[in-house]
XYZ file of C-alpha atoms in Angstrom:
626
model
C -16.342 36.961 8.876
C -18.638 33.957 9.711
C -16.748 30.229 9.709
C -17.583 28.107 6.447
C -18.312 24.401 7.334
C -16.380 22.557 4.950
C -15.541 19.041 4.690
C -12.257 17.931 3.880
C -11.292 14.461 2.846
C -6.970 15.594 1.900
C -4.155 15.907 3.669
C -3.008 16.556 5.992
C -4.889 14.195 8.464
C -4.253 15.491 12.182
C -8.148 17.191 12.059
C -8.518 14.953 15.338
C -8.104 16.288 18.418
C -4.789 15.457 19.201
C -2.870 17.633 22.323
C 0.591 15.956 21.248
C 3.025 18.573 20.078
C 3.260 20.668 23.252
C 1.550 18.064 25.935
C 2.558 15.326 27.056
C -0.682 12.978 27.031
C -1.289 11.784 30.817
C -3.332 8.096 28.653
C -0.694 5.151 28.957
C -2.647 2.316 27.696
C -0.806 -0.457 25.996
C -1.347 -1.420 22.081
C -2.466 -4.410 20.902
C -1.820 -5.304 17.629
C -4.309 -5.581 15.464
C -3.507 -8.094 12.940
C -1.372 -10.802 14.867
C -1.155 -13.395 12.100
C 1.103 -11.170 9.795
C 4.640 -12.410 9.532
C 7.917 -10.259 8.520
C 10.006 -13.084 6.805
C 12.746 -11.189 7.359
C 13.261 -10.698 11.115
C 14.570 -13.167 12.354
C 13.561 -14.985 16.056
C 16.026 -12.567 17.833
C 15.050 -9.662 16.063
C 11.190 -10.837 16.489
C 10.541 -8.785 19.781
C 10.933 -5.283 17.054
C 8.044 -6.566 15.383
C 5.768 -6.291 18.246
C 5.742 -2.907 20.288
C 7.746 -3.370 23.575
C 6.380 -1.562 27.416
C 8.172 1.688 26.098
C 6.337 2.400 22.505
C 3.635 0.922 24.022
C 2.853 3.801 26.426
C 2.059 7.238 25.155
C 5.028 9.048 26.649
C 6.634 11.022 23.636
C 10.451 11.653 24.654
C 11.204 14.274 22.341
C 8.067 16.517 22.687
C 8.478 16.335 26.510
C 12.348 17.483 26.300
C 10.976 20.114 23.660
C 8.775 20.800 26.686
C 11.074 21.160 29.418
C 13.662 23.073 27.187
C 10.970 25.731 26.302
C 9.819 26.598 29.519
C 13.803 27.604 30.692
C 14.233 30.972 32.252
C 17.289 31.296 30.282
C 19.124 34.759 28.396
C 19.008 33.471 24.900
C 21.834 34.265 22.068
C 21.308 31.310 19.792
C 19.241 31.097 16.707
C 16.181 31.417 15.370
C 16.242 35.030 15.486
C 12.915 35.838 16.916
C 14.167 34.350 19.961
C 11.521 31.908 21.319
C 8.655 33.976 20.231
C 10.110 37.446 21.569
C 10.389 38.619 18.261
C 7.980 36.483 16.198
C 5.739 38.276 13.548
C 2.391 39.619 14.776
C 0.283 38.222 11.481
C 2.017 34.852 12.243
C 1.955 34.654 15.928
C -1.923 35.897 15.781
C -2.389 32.965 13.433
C -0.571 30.117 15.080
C -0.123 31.447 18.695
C 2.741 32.567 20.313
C 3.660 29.230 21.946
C 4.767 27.500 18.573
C 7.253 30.075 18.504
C 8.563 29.503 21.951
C 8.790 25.737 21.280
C 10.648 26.511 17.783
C 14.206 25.790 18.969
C 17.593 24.473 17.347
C 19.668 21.565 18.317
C 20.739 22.988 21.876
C 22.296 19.746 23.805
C 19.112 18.558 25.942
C 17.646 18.623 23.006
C 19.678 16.090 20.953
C 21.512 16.075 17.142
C 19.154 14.666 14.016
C 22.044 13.551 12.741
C 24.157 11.896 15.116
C 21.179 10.589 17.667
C 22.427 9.407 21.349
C 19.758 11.070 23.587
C 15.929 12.012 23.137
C 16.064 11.523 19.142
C 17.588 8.522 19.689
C 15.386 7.569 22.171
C 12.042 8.551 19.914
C 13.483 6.851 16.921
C 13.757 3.658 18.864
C 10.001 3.512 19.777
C 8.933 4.557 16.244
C 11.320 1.162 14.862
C 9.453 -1.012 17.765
C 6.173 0.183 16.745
C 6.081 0.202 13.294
C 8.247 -3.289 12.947
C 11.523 -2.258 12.045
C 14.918 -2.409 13.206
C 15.921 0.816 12.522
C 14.033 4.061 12.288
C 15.062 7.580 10.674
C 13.162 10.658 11.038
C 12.626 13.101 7.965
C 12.069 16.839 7.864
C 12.124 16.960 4.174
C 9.374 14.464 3.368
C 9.222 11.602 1.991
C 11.299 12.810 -0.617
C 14.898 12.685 1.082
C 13.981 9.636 2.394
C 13.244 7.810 -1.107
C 16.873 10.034 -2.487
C 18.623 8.580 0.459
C 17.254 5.001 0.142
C 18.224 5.028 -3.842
C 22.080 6.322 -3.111
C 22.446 4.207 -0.288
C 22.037 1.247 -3.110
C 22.892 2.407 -6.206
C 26.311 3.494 -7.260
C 26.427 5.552 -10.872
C 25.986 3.634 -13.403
C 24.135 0.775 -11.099
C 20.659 -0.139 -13.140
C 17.405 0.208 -10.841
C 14.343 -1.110 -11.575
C 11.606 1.171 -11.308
C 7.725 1.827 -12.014
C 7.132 3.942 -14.892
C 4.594 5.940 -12.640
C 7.201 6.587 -10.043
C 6.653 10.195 -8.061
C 8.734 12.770 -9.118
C 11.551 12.183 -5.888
C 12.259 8.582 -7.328
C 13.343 10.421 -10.553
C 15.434 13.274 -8.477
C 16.966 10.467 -6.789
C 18.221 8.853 -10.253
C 20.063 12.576 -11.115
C 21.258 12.871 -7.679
C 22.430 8.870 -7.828
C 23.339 8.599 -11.372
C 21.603 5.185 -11.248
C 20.085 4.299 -14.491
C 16.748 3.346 -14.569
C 15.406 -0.215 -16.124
C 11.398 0.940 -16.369
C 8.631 -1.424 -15.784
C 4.770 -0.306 -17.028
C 2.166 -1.150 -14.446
C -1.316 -2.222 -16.057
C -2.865 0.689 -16.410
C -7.013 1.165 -16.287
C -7.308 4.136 -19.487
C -11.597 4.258 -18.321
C -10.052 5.475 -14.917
C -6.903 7.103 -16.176
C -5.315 5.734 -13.059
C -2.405 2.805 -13.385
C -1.945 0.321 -10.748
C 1.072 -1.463 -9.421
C 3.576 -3.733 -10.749
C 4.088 -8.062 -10.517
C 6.958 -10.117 -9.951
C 6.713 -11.806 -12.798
C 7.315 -7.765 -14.295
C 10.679 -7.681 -11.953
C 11.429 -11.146 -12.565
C 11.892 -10.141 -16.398
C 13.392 -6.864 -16.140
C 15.939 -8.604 -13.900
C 16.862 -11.180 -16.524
C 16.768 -9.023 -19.176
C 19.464 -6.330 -17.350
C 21.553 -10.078 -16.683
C 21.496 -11.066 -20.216
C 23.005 -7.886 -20.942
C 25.604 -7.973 -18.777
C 24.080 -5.012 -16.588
C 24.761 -4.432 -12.690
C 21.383 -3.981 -10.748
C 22.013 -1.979 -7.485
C 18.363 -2.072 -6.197
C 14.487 -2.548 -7.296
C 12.093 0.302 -6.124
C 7.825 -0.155 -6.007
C 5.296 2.169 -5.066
C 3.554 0.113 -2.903
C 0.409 1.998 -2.450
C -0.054 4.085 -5.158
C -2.018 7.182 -4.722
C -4.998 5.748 -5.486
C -4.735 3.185 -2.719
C -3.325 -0.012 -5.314
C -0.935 -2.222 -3.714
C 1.523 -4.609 -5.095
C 2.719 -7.942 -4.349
C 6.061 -6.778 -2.093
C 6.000 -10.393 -0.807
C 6.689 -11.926 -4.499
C 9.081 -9.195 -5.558
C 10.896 -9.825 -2.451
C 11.288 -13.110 -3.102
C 12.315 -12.663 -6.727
C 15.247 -10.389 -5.276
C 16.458 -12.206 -2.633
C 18.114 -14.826 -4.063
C 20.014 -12.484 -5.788
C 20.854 -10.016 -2.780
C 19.041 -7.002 -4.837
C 17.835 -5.138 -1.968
C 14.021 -4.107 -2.616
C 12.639 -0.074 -1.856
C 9.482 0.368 -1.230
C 7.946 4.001 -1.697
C 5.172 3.890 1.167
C 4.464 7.189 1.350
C 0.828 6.269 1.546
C 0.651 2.978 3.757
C 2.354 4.840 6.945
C -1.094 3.479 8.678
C -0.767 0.313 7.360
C 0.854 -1.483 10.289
C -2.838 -0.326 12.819
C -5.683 -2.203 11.792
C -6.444 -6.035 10.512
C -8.189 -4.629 7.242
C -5.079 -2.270 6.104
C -2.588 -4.051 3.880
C 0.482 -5.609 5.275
C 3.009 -3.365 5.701
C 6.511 -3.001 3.106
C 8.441 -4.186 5.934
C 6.217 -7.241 7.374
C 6.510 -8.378 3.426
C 10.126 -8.243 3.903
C 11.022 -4.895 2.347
C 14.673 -3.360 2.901
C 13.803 0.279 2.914
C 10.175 1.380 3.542
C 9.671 5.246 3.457
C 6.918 6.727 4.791
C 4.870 9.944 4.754
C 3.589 9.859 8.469
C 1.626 13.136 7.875
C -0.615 11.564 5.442
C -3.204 9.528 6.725
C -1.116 9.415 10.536
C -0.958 13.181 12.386
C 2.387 14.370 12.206
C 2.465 17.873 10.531
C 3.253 18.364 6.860
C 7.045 17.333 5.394
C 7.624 15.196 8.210
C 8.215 11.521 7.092
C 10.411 8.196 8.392
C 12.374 6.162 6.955
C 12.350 2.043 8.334
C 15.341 -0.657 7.615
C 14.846 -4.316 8.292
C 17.678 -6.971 7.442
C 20.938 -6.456 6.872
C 21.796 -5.859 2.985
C 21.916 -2.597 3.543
C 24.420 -0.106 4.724
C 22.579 1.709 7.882
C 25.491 3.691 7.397
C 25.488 4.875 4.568
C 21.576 5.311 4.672
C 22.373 8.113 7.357
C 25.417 9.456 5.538
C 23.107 9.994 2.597
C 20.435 11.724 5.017
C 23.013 13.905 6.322
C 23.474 15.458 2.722
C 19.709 15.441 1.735
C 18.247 17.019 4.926
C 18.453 20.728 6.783
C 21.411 21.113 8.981
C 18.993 22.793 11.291
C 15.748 20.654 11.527
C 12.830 21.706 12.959
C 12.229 20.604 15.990
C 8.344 20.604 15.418
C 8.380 18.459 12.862
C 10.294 15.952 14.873
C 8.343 16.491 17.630
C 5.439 15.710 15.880
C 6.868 12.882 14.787
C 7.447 11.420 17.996
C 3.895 12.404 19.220
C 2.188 11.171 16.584
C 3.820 7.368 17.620
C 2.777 8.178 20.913
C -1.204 8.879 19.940
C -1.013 5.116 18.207
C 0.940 3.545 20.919
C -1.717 4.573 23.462
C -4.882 3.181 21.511
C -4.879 0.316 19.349
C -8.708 1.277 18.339
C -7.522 4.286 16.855
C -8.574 3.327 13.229
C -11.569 1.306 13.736
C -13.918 4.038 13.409
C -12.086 5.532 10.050
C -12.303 1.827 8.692
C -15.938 1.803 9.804
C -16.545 4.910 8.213
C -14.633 4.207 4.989
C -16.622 1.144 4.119
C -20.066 2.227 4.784
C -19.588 5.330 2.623
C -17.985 2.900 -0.632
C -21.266 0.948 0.457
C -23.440 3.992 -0.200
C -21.406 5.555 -3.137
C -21.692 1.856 -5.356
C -25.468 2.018 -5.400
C -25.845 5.700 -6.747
C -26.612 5.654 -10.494
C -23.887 6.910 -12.607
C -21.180 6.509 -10.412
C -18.440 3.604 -9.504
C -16.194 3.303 -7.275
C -12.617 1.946 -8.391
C -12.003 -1.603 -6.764
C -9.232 -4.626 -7.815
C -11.615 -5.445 -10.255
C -10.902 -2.499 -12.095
C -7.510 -4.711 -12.843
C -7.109 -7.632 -14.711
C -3.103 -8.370 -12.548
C -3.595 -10.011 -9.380
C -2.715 -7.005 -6.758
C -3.634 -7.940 -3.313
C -4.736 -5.579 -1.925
C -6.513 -2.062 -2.052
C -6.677 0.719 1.065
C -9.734 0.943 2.471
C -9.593 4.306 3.608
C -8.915 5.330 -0.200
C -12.370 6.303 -2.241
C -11.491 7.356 -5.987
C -15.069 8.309 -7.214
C -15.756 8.415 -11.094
C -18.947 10.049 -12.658
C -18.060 9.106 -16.380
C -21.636 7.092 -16.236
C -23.206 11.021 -15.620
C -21.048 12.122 -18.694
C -18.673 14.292 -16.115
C -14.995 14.558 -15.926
C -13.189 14.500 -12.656
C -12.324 18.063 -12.974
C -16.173 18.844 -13.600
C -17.608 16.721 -10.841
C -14.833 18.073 -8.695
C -16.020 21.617 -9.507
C -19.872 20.832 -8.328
C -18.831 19.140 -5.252
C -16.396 22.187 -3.907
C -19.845 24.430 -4.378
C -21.031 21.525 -1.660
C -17.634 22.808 0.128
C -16.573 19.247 -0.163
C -12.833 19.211 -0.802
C -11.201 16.151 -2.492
C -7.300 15.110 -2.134
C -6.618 13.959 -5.803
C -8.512 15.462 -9.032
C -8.138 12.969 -11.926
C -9.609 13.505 -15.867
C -11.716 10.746 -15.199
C -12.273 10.402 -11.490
C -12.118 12.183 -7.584
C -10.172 10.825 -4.789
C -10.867 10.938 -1.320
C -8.985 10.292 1.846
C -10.001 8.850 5.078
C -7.860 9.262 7.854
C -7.627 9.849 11.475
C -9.277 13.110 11.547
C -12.039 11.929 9.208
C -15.603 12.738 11.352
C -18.938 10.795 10.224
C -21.082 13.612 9.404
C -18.011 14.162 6.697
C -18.687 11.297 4.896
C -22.723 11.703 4.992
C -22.212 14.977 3.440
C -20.224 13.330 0.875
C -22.525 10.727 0.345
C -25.682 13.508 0.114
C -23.325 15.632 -2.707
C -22.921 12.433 -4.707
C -26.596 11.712 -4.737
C -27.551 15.280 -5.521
C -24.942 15.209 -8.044
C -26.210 11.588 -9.669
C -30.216 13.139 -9.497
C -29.351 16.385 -11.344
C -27.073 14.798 -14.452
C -28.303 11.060 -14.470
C -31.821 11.917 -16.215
C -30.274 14.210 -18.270
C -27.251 12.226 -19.399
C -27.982 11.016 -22.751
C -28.576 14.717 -23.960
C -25.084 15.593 -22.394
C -21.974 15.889 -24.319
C -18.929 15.474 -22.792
C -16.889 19.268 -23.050
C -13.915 18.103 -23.525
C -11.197 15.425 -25.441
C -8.968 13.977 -22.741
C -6.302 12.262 -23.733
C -5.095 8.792 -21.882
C -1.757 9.410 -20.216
C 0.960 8.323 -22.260
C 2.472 5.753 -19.848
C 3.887 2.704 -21.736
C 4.634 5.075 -24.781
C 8.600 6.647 -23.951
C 11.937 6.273 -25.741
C 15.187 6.831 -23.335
C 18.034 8.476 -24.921
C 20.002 9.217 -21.622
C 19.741 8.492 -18.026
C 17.867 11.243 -15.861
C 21.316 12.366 -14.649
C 23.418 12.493 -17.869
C 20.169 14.548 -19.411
C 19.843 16.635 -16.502
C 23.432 17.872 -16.737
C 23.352 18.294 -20.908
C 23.287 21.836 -22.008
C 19.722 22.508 -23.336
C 17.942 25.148 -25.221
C 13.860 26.126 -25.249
C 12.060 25.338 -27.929
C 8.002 26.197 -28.440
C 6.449 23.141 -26.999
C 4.387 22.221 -30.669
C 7.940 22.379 -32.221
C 9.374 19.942 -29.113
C 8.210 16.710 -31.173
C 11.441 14.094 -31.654
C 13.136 15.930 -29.223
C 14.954 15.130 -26.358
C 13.236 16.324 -23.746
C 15.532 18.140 -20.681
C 13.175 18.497 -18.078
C 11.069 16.212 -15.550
C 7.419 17.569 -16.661
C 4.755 15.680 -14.777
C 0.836 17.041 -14.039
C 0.153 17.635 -9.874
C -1.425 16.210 -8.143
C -0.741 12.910 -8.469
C 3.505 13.444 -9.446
C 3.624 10.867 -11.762
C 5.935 12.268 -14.945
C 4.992 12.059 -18.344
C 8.357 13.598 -19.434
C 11.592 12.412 -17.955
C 14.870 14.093 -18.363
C 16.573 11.897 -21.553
C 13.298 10.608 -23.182
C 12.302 11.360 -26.333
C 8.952 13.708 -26.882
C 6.814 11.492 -28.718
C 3.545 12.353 -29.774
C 1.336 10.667 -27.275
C 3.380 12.559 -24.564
C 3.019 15.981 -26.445
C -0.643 15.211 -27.366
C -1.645 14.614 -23.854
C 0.495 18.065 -22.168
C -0.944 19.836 -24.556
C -4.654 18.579 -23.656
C -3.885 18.859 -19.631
C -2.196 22.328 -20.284
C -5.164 23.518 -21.974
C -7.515 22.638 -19.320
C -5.526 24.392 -16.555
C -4.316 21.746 -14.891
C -1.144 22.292 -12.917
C 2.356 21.252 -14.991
C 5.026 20.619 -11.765
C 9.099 20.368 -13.123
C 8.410 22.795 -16.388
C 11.130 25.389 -16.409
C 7.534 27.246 -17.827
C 4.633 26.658 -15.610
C 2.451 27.678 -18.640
C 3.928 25.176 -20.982
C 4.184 26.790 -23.642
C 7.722 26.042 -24.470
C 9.469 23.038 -22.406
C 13.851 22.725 -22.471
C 15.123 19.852 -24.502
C 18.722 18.950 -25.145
C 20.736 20.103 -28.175
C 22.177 16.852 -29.405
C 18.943 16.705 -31.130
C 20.086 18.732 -34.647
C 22.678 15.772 -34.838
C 20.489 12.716 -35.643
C 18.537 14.755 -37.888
C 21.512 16.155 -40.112
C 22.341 12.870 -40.292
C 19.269 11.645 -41.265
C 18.561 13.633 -43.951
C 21.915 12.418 -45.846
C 20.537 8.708 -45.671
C 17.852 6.911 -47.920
C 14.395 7.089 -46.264
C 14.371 2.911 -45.804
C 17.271 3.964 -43.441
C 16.538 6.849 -42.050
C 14.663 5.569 -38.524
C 17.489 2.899 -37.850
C 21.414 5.646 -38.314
C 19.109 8.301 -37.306
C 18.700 6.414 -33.728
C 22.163 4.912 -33.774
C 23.819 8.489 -34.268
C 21.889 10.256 -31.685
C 22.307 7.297 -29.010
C 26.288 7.461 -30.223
C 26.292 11.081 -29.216
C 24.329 11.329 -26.248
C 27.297 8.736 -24.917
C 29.958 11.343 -25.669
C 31.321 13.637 -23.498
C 32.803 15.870 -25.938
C 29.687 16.149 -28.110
C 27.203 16.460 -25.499
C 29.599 19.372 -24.298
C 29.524 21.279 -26.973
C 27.531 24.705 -27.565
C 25.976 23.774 -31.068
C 25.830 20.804 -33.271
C 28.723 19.843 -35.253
C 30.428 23.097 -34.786
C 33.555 21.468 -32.724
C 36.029 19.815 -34.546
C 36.831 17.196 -32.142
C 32.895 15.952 -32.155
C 33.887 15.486 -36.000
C 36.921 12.733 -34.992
C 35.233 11.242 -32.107
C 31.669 10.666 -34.181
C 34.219 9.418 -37.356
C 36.182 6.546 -35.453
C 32.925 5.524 -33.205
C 30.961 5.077 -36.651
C 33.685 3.078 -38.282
C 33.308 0.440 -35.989
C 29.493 0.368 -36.544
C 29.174 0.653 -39.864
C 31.655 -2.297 -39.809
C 28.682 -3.905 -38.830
C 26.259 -2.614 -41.055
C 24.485 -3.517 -44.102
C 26.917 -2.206 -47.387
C 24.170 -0.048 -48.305
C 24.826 2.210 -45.321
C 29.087 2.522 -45.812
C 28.936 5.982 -47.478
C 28.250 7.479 -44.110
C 31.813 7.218 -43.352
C 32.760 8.732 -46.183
C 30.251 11.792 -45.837
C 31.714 11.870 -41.881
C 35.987 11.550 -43.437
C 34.452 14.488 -45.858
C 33.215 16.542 -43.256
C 36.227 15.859 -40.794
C 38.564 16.874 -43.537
C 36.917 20.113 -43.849
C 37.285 20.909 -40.274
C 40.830 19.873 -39.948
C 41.124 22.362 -42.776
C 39.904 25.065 -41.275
C-alpha cells in the first residue's frame, strides 16, 4: 500500500525527530532563555535561581529515561507485571506496529525505577529539572492529562460548598472537578466573537465583580480558575487577576493546557506562573513532544497546600503509571534544555504563513482585533482560518482541505484551526498556504451566487440558568426524556460538542431554548456530542424535580407563575428528602418539608400569593391521611 503524504497541523506535536524516549541524547548544550526581561512577581530573590534553568536542566541528560534504560536492558528472570513480560509476550499486530522495544521498556514501579507518588530517586530527580526549567518551585508529573491535574488543583482549594470562580467556556475537566470537589461554581462569560463562533478570555475587572458580588452575599471563595490560552490561542490578563486575588489570599488556577511552550521563545506569551499564577497545568504533549495524556502540573508561592496537591493526585491518577509517559516527560525537558533555538523556526514559520493567509480574498485570520476586551496576548503558533467571506462553513472548508490531505486540529461552524508546533516542517505550511489559495480561486468568483447550506446557530454561552451545583445535579436521580421534550428542564448531564470541550449543558442548568436550539443544529450536522449518556442526542437525562415547579405552577395566576414556579423548584433542588425521592410529590415527608419551608417564604410574599400554603396544608393533610 503506497504512503499518503499528508500534512498535519494537530496534535500531538513530537513529528520532529526526537531519539528521547529510549536514548539518551549525547548534545549537552546549555539554554538560554529567551525572553530575559519577564518577571515572576511571585518568587521571591531566594527562590529566583528556579526561575532560570540551573547546570542540571540545562544539559540534556534525562534521568528517568536513562534509568528506564538501564533497567530494561537487565538480564533478569522476571515475575512482576505487565504480563507480556518485557515484550516476551507482547501481541504480534502491536509489536509489528510499534516495535518490540516499547514493550521491553514498558515496566512498573520496580525500585531503581522510583514511586510516582512518593518521589525520592529518578522521578524526583526529573521533576526537579522540569520545576527549574519551566520556572516553578514545584513540579508534578501527570499520566492522566491535563485533566487530573486541573481535578487535583480545584480539590486542593476548594472544600464543598467553597464558591470558585470560573469561565463559562471552561473544558469539560474543570466541570468534573466541581462534582468530584463539590465546589460551586460563580460563572463569568468571556466576550465572545458570534462572526467567529469562538469566545475569548476573561478581565479582572470580570473577577473583580464576581468576587464582590460572592462577598456581598456572604459566600466563601476557595479559588479562581482561567483558561489562559484558550484553544484558539486567546490569552488573558493572569497578571491583573492575580493581583485582584492576592490581596485577598484567593489562590488563582490557571488551565494552561495550551501554553506548555510558552516559557521558550521571546514572542510566546508569558507564562501562568511568571504572571504569578498558583497552579499552572499543562498539557506538555501539545505543542512540546511528550506522548499523548502526559501533562505537569507547576506550584509557585506558598498559598497552597503542596500536600494536599499530591494527596489529591494520588486519588486522581493510575496506581501503576506508565513509565513511558513519564519518560517522555522527562525527555521531552531534556530536548528544550539542550537548545534554546528550538522554536525559532516554528515561530518563523507561523508568522510568514498568517502573512500569506491575510492577503487571500475571502479569508481572515482571527487576531485581538477580533475583540473589543483588552487581552494581551495571542499564540503565534495558533492559525484559526475562517472562509465565511467565500460563503463556507468551517466544517465545509474543512472538508475541501482534507481532499488536499491537509488535516486541521480544531473544526469550528465558522472557522479551521491550525497548530504549529515543534514537529511543524515548512513545506507543511506552503501546502497549506497553496490549499487556501486554491480554495479562495474556486469559491471567491463564485460567491455571490452561493448560498450558505446550512443555519448555524451561535453557541449559547451567556444564556444558562443554574438550579444546582454540578455535584448536587450529578448525584440527583434522573430520568430520559426525548431531547425536543427536554425544554425547562433540568438538565443531568455535562453535554458539550468535541472538539473544542467547551459545555453547552452543565449538570444543574436549566435547558433553555438557545441551548436546545443550538444541540439540535450541531446534532444535525454530525458533529460529535462528548458527556451525552446518548451519543446521538436524541434524548439527553434531566433531573426529576422538574414535575414539581410545574404542578405548582399551574395552581398559581399566570402574573405569578415565572416568580413561585422558580422559588419552588430552587426550594426543592435544596432538599435532601425531595431530591431523593423516586417521583414527584409521591413521598409524604416531601409534603411537610416543602409546607414549613414555604411558610416562611410566603411570609414574605405579596398577599396575593398566601393561598399556596393553604393548597400545600390541603395536600399534606391528604397524605397524612393516607
Amino acid at each position: 500500500m503506497p504512503t499518503m503524504f499528508i500534512s498535519t497541523f494537530f496534535y500531538p506535536m513530537c513529528q520532529s525527530k526526537v531519539s528521547l524516549v529510549l536514548q539518551e541524547s549525547p548534545r549537552r548544550h546549555a539554554i538560554a532563555r529567551c525572553d530575559t526581561s519577564r518577571s515572576n512577581p511571585r518568587i521571591s530573590e531566594t527562590e529566583a535561581t528556579l526561575a532560570q534553568p540551573s547546570a542540571a536542566a540545562q544539559g540534556g541528560t534525562a534521568p528517568l529515561v536513562q534509568a528506564l534504560k538501564s533497567t530494561a536492558a537487565q538480564d533478569v528472570s522476571c515475575f512482576h507485571f505487565p504480563g507480556h513480560n518485557r515484550g516476551k509476550a507482547a501481541p504480534s499486530s502491536l509489536s509489528n506496529l510499534i516495535g518490540a522495544k516499547t514493550f521491553s521498556h514498558d515496566l512498573p514501579e520496580l525500585p531503581e525505577l522510583d514511586d510516582l507518588f512518593y518521589p525520592k530517586g529518578v522521578i524526583l530527580d526529573a521533576q526537579n529539572r522540569a520545576a527549574e526549567l519551566f520556572g516553578s518551585s514545584k513540579t508534578w508529573f501527570l499520566v492522566n492529562g491535563s485533566t487530573c491535574g486541573i481535578q487535583a488543583a480545584v480539590m486542593a482549594t476548594c472544600s464543598p460548598g467553597d464558591y470558585i470562580i470560573i469561565p463559562r467556556n471552561c473544558h469539560i475537566s474543570a466541570i468534573s472537578a466541581l462534582v468530584l470537589s463539590g465546589a460551586v461554581p460563580k460563572y463569568i462569560v468571556p466576550e465572545y466573537n458570534s462572526a467567529w463562533d469562538i469566545a475569548g478570555g476573561v478581565t479582572p475587572s470580570q473577577v473583580d465583580k464576581a468576587l464582590k458580588e460572592l462577598e456581598k452575599d456572604g459566600k466563601k471563595v476557595g479559588a479562581v480558575l482561567v483558561t489562559s490560552p484558550t484553544y484558539h490561542g486567546i490569552c488573558s490578563d493572569v497578571q491583573g487577576i492575580v493581583d485582584v486575588c492576592r490581596p485577598l489570599h484567593i489562590p488563582v488556577i490557571v488551565d494552561e493546557a495550551h501554553g506548555a511552550h510558552f516559557r521558550f521563545h521571546h514572542s510566546f506569551p508569558g507564562t501562568a506562573i511568571e504572571q504569578g499564577a498558583d497552579l499552572a497545568v499543562q498539557s506538555t504533549h501539545k505543542v512540546l513532544s511528550s506522548l499523548t495524556q502526559s501533562s505537569m502540573l507547576h506550584m509557585a508561592g506558598g498559598l497552597v497546600d503542596a500536600d494536599k496537591v499530591s494527596q489529591c493526585l494520588q486519588l486522581l491518577q493510575s496506581s501503576s503509571p506508565s513509565y513511558l509517559l513519564l519518560s517522555s516527560l522527562d525527555a521531552a525537558r531534556a530536548q528544550l534544555s539542550e537548545n534554546a533555538k528550538s522554536f525559532d523556526e516554528p515561530v518563523a514559520m507561523a508568522l510568514e504563513t498568517n502573512d500569506q493567509l491575510l492577503v487571500i480574498p475571502g479569508l481572515s485570520v482571527l487576531d485581538l482585533s477580533c475583540f473589543a476586551s483588552d487581552f494581551p496576548a495571542i499564540d503565534p503558533l495558533r492559525i484559526t482560518l475562517s472562509a465565511s467571506g467565500l460563503h463556507l462553513y468551517g466544517y465545509e472548508a474543512d472538508d475541501i482541505l482534507e481532499e488536499h490531505r491537509i488535516v486541521c486540529e480544531l473544526v469550528g461552524t465558522q472557522a479551521v484551526t491550525f497548530a504549529v508546533s515543534l514537529g511543524t516542517r515548512r513545506q507543511d505550511v506552503q501546502k497549506l498556504v497553496q490549499c487556501a489559495k486554491h480554495l479562495s480561486e474556486k469559491y471567491f468568483s463564485a460567491k455571490e451566487s452561493r448560498c450558505r447550506k446550512h443555519n448555524f446557530v451561535c453557541s449559547p454561552l451567556d444564556k444558562f440558568s443554574v438550579k444546582l451545583s454540578p455535584r448536587e445535579a450529578f448525584f440527583t436521580k434522573k430520568s430520559r426524556v426525548c431531547i425536543e421534550d427536554s425544554l425547562g428542564k433540568i438538565c443531568g448531564e455535562l453535554i458539550c460538542p468535541y472538539p473544542p470541550g467547551i459545555p453547552v449543558l452543565i449538570p444543574g442548568e436549566v435547558v433553555t431554548q438557545d441551548s436546545l436550539s443550538y444541540l439540535i443544529n450541531v446534532r444535525d450536522q454530525g458533529i460529535t456530542i462528548s458527556g451525552a449518556a446518548d451519543g446521538e442526542l436524541n434524548s439527553i437525562m434531566t433531573l426529576r424535580v422538574h414535575l414539581v415547579k410545574e404542578e405548582l405552577a399551574v395552581k398559581l395566576q399566570d402574573d405569578a407563575k415565572i416568580e413561585v414556579g422558580s422559588m419552588a423548584c430552587g426550594l426543592l433542588t435544596a432538599c435532601p428528602i425531595c431530591i431523593g425521592c423516586d417521583s414527584e410529590l409521591d413521598h409524604p415527608l416531601q409534603f411537610v418539608h416543602l409546607f414549613k419551608v414555604f411558610q416562611e417564604y410566603v411570609a414574605r410574599l405579596p398577599k396575593q400569593l398566601g393561598f399556596i400554603t393553604g393548597w400545600l396544608s390541603a395536600r399534606n393533610k391528604a397524605h397524612h391521611k393516607q
